[in-house]
Short mmCIF file of C-alpha atoms in Angstrom, two decimals:
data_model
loop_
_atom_site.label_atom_id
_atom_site.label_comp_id
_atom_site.label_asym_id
_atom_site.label_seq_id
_atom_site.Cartn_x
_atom_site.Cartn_y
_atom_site.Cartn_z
CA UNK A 26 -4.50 -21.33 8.22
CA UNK A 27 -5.04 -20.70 4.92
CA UNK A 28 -1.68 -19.18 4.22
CA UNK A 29 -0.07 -22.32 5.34
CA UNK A 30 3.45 -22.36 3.75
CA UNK A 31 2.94 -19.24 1.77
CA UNK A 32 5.76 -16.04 1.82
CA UNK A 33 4.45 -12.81 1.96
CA UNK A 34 6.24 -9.77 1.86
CA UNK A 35 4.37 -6.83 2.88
CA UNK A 36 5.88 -2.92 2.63
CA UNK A 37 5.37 -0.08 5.40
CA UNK A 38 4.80 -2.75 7.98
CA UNK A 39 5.34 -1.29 11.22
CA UNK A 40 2.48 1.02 11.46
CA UNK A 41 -1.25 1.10 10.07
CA UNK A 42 -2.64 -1.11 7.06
CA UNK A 43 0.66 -2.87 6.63
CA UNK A 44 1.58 -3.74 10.14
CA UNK A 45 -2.50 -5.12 10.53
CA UNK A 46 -2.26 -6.95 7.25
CA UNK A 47 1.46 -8.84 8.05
CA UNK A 48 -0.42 -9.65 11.61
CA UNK A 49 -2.97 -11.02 9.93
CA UNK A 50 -0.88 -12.94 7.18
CA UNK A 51 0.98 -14.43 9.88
CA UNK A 52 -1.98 -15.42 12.17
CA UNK A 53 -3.58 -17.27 8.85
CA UNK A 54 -0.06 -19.45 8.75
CA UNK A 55 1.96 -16.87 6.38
CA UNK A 56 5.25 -16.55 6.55
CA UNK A 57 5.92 -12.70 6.43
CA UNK A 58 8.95 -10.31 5.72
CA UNK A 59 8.13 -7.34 7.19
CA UNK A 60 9.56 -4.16 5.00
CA UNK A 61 9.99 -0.57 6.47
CA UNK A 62 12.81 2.38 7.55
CA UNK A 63 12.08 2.46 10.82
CA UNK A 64 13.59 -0.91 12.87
CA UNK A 65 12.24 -0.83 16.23
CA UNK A 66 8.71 -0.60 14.82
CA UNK A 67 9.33 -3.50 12.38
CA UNK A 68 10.99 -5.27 15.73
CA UNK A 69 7.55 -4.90 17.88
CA UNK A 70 5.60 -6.38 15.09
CA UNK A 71 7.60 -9.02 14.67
CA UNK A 72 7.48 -9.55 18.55
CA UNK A 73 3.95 -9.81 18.42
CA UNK A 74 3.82 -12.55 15.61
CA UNK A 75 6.06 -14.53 17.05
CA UNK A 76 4.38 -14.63 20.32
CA UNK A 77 1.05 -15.83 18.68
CA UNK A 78 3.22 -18.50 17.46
CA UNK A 79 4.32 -16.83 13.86
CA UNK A 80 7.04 -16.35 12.00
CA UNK A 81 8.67 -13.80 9.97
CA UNK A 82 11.60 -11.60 8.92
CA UNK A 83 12.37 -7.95 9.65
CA UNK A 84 13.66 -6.12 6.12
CA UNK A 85 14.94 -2.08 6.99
CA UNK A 86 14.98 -0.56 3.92
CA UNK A 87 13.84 2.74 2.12
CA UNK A 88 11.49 1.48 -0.69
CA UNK A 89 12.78 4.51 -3.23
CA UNK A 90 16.50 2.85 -2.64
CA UNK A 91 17.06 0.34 -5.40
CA UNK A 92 19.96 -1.35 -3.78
CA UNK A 93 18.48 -1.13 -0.37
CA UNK A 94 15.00 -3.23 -2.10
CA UNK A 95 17.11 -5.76 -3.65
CA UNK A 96 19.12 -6.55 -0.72
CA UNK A 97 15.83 -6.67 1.39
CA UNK A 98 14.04 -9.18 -1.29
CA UNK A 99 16.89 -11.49 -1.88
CA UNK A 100 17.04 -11.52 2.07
CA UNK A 101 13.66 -12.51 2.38
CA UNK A 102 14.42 -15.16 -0.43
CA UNK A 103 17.24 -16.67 1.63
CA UNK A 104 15.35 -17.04 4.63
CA UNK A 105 12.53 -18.35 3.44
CA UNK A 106 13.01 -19.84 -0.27
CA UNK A 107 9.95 -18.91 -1.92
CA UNK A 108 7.37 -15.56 -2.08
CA UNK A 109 3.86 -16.06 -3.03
CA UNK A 110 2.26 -12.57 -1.85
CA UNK A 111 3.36 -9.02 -2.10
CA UNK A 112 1.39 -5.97 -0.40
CA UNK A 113 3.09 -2.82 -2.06
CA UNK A 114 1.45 -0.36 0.87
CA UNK A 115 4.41 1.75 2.10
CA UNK A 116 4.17 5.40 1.11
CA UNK A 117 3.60 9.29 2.19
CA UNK A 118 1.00 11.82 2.42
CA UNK A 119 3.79 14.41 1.48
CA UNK A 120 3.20 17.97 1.33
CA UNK A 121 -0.21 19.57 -0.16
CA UNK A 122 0.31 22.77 -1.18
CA UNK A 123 -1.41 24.98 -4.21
CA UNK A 124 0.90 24.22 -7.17
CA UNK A 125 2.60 27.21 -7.70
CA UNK A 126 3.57 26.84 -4.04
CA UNK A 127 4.25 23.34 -4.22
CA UNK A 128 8.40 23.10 -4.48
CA UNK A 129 10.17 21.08 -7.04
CA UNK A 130 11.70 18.97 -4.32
CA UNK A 131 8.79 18.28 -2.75
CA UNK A 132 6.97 16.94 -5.16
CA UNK A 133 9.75 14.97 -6.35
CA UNK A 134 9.62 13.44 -2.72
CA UNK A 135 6.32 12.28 -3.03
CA UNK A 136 6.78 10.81 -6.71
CA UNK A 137 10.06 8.99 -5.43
CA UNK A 138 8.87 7.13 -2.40
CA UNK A 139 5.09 6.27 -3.27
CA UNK A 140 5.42 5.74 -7.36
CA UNK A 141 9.28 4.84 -7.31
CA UNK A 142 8.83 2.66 -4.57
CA UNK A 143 6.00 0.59 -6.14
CA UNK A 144 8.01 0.09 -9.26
CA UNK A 145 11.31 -0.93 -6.86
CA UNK A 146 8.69 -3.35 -4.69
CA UNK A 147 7.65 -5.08 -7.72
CA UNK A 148 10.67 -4.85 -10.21
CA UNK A 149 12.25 -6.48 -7.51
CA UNK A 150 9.69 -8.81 -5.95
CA UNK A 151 8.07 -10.33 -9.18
CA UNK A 152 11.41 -12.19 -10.38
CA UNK A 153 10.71 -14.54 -7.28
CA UNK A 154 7.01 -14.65 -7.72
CA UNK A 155 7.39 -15.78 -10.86
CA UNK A 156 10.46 -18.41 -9.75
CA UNK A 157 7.41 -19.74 -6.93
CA UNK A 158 5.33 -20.68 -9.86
CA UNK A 159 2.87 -16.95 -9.14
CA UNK A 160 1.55 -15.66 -6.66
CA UNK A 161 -0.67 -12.23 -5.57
CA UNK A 162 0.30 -8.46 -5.76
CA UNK A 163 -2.07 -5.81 -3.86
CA UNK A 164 -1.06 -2.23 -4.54
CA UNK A 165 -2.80 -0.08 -1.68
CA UNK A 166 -3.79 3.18 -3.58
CA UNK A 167 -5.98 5.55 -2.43
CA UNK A 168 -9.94 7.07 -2.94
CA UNK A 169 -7.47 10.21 -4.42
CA UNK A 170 -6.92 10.13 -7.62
CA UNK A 171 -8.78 7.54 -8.56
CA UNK A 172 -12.49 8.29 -7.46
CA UNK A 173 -12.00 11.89 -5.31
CA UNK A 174 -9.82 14.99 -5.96
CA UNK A 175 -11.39 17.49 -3.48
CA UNK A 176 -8.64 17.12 -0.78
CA UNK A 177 -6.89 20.35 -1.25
CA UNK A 178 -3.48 20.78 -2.37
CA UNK A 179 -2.79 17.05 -2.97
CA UNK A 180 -1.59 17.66 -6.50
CA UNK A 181 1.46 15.37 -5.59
CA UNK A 182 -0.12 12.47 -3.91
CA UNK A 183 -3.23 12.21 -6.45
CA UNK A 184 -0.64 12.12 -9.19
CA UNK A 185 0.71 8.69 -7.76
CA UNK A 186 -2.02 7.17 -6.49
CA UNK A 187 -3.91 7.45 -10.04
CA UNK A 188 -0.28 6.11 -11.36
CA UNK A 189 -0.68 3.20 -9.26
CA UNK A 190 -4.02 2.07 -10.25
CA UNK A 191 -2.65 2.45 -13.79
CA UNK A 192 0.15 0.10 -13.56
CA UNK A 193 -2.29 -2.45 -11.51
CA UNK A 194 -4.08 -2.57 -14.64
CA UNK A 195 -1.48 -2.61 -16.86
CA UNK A 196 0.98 -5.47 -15.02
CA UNK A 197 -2.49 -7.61 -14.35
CA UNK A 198 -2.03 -8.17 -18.57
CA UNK A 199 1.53 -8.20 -18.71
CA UNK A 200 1.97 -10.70 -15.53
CA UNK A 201 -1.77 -12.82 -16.14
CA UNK A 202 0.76 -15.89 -18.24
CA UNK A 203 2.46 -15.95 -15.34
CA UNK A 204 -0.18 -16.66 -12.97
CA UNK A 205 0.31 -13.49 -10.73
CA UNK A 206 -2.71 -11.53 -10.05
CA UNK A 207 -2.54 -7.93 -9.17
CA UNK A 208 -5.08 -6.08 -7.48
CA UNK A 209 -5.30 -2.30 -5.94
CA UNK A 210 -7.35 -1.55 -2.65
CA UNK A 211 -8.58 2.13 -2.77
CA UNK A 212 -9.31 3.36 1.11
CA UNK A 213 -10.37 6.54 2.35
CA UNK A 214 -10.35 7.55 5.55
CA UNK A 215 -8.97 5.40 7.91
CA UNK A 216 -7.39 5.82 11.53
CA UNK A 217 -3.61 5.27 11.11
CA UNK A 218 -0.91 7.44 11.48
CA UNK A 219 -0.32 8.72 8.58
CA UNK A 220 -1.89 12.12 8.35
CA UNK A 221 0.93 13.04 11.64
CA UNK A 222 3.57 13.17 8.30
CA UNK A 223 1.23 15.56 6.00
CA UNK A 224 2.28 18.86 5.28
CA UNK A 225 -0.53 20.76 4.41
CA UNK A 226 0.18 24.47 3.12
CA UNK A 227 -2.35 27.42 1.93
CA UNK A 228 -5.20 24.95 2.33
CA UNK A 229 -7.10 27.94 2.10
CA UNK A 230 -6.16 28.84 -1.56
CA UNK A 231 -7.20 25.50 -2.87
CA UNK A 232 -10.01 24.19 -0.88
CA UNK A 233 -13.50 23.58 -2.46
CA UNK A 234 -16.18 24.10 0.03
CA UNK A 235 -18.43 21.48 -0.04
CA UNK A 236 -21.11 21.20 2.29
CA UNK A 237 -21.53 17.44 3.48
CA UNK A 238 -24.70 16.22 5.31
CA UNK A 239 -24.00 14.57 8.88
CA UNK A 240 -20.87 12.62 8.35
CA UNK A 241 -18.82 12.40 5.10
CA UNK A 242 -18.88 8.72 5.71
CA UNK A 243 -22.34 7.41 4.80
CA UNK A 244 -22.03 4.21 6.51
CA UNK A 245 -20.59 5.25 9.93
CA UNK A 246 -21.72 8.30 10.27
CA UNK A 247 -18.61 9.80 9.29
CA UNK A 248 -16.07 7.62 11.49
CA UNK A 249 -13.01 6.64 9.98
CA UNK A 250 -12.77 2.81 9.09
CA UNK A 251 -9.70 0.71 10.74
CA UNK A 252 -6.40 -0.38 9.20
CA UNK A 253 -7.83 -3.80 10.13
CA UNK A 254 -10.76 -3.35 7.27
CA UNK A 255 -8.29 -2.60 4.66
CA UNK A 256 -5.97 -5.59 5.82
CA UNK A 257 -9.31 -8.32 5.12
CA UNK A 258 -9.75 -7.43 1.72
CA UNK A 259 -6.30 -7.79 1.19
CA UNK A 260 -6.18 -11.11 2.34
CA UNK A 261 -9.02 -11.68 0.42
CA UNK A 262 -7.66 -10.59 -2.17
CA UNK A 263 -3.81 -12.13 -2.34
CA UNK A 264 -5.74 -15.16 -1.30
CA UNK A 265 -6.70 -18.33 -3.70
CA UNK A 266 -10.81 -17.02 -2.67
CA UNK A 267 -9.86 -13.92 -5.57
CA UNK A 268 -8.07 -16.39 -8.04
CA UNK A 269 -10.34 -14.81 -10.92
CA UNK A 270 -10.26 -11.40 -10.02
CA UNK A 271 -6.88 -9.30 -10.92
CA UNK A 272 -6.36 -5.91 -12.79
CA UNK A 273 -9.33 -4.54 -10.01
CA UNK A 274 -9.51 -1.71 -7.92
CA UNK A 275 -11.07 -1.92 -4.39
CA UNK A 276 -12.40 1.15 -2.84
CA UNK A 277 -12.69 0.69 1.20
CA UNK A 278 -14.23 4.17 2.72
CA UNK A 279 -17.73 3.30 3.95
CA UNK A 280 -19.30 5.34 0.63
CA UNK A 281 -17.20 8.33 1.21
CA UNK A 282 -16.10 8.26 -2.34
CA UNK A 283 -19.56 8.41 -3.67
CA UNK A 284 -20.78 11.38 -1.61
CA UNK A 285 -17.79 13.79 -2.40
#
């Protein structure tokens, strides 16, 4: 139970890396406010906390709406008083397309809800961090933009996940005086649901062939890891176990990274 008394909010956490990091949060003694669009998902998750004898908060919002995010913090704030840990993980896949293809307002899609949101969770989110006394920020990234750039046609996506490594490293300065850490976990291919919401166009006219030996993933013989692997170095990570690590990027993809 070492989350014992500890507020977490956690973003995109009905499905995938956020839903198995709040269930884990929660199992460890966290209280968790669990942040998505999509209600009934964020309902079922909570259902299943509560019946292993957790407790938490639903939040429905859009992470690129400003208003929606600050209603959805301060209500997390009046429910539970305090907010130690914040896992900025909700985001898209958006469209990959060659970029004279690529539309205007598709790419301004992808900007608004994965880099727009991250600024919203935190702009909003750090003002109670800091009123707790600090706490622990993980910013789940990606192996795109930051170690890989052969997946074709994700101009879009790359641009933002590169962006959010950036401001990792530059808030883990800015926020170090007030004793919030802020981390970024990196992962690669892992089963969730995400790649159902990808719109993938031309592939053809951007792709790279690249001839991998027997599995793209070195160390499973190219099977994707599970949200669950992504959701234990975040609690390592938000936890007091990483208090001298911040400003640090975590790539979780079994080596995949390395070979491409």
């Amino acid at each position: 139970m070492e989350f014992h008394g500890k507020v977490a909010l956690v973003t995109g956490a009905g499905s995938g890396i956020g839903k198995a990091s709040a269930m884990m949060f929660a199992a460890r003694g966290a209280f968790v406010g669990l942040l998505g669009r999509t209600e009934d998902e964020l309902q079922e998750v909570l259902l299943a906390i509560q019946t292993a004898g957790g407790e938490g908060r639903v939040l429905v919002a859009d992470i690129s709406d400003e208003t929606a995010m600050r209603d959805a913090v301060e209500g997390l704030w009046s429910a539970a008083g305090r907010l130690d840990m914040v896992v900025a993980n909700a985001g898209i896949n958006g469209t990959w397309a060659p970029i004279d293809e690529l539309r205007p307002e598709e790419f301004d899609q992808t900007i608004s809800v994965n880099l727009r949101g991250t600024y919203l969770t935190l702009h909003h989110a750090v003002p109670k961090l800091k009123k707790t006394g600090g706490g622990s920020i993980v910013v789940v990234s990606s192996i795109n933009g930051t170690r890989t750039f052969t997946s074709p046609g994700a101009t879009a996506y790359s641009a933002t996940k590169a962006a959010q490594l950036a401001m990792v490293q530059q808030l883990a300065l800015e926020l170090g005086d007030d004793h919030i850490r802020i981390n970024a976990v990196c992962p690669g291919a892992i089963s969730t649901s995400i790649d159902d919401n990808t719109q993938i166009r031309s592939r053809e006219d951007t792709e790279v062939p690249v001839h991998f030996p027997e599995g793209d993933i070195p160390l499973t013989g190219g099977k994707p890891g599970e949200a669950a692997d992504v959701a234990e170095v975040i609690a390592f990570l938000v936890s007091d176990r990483a208090r001298h690590i911040t400003g640090t990027p975590v790539w979780i993809d079994g080596g995949q990274s390395l070979l491409r």
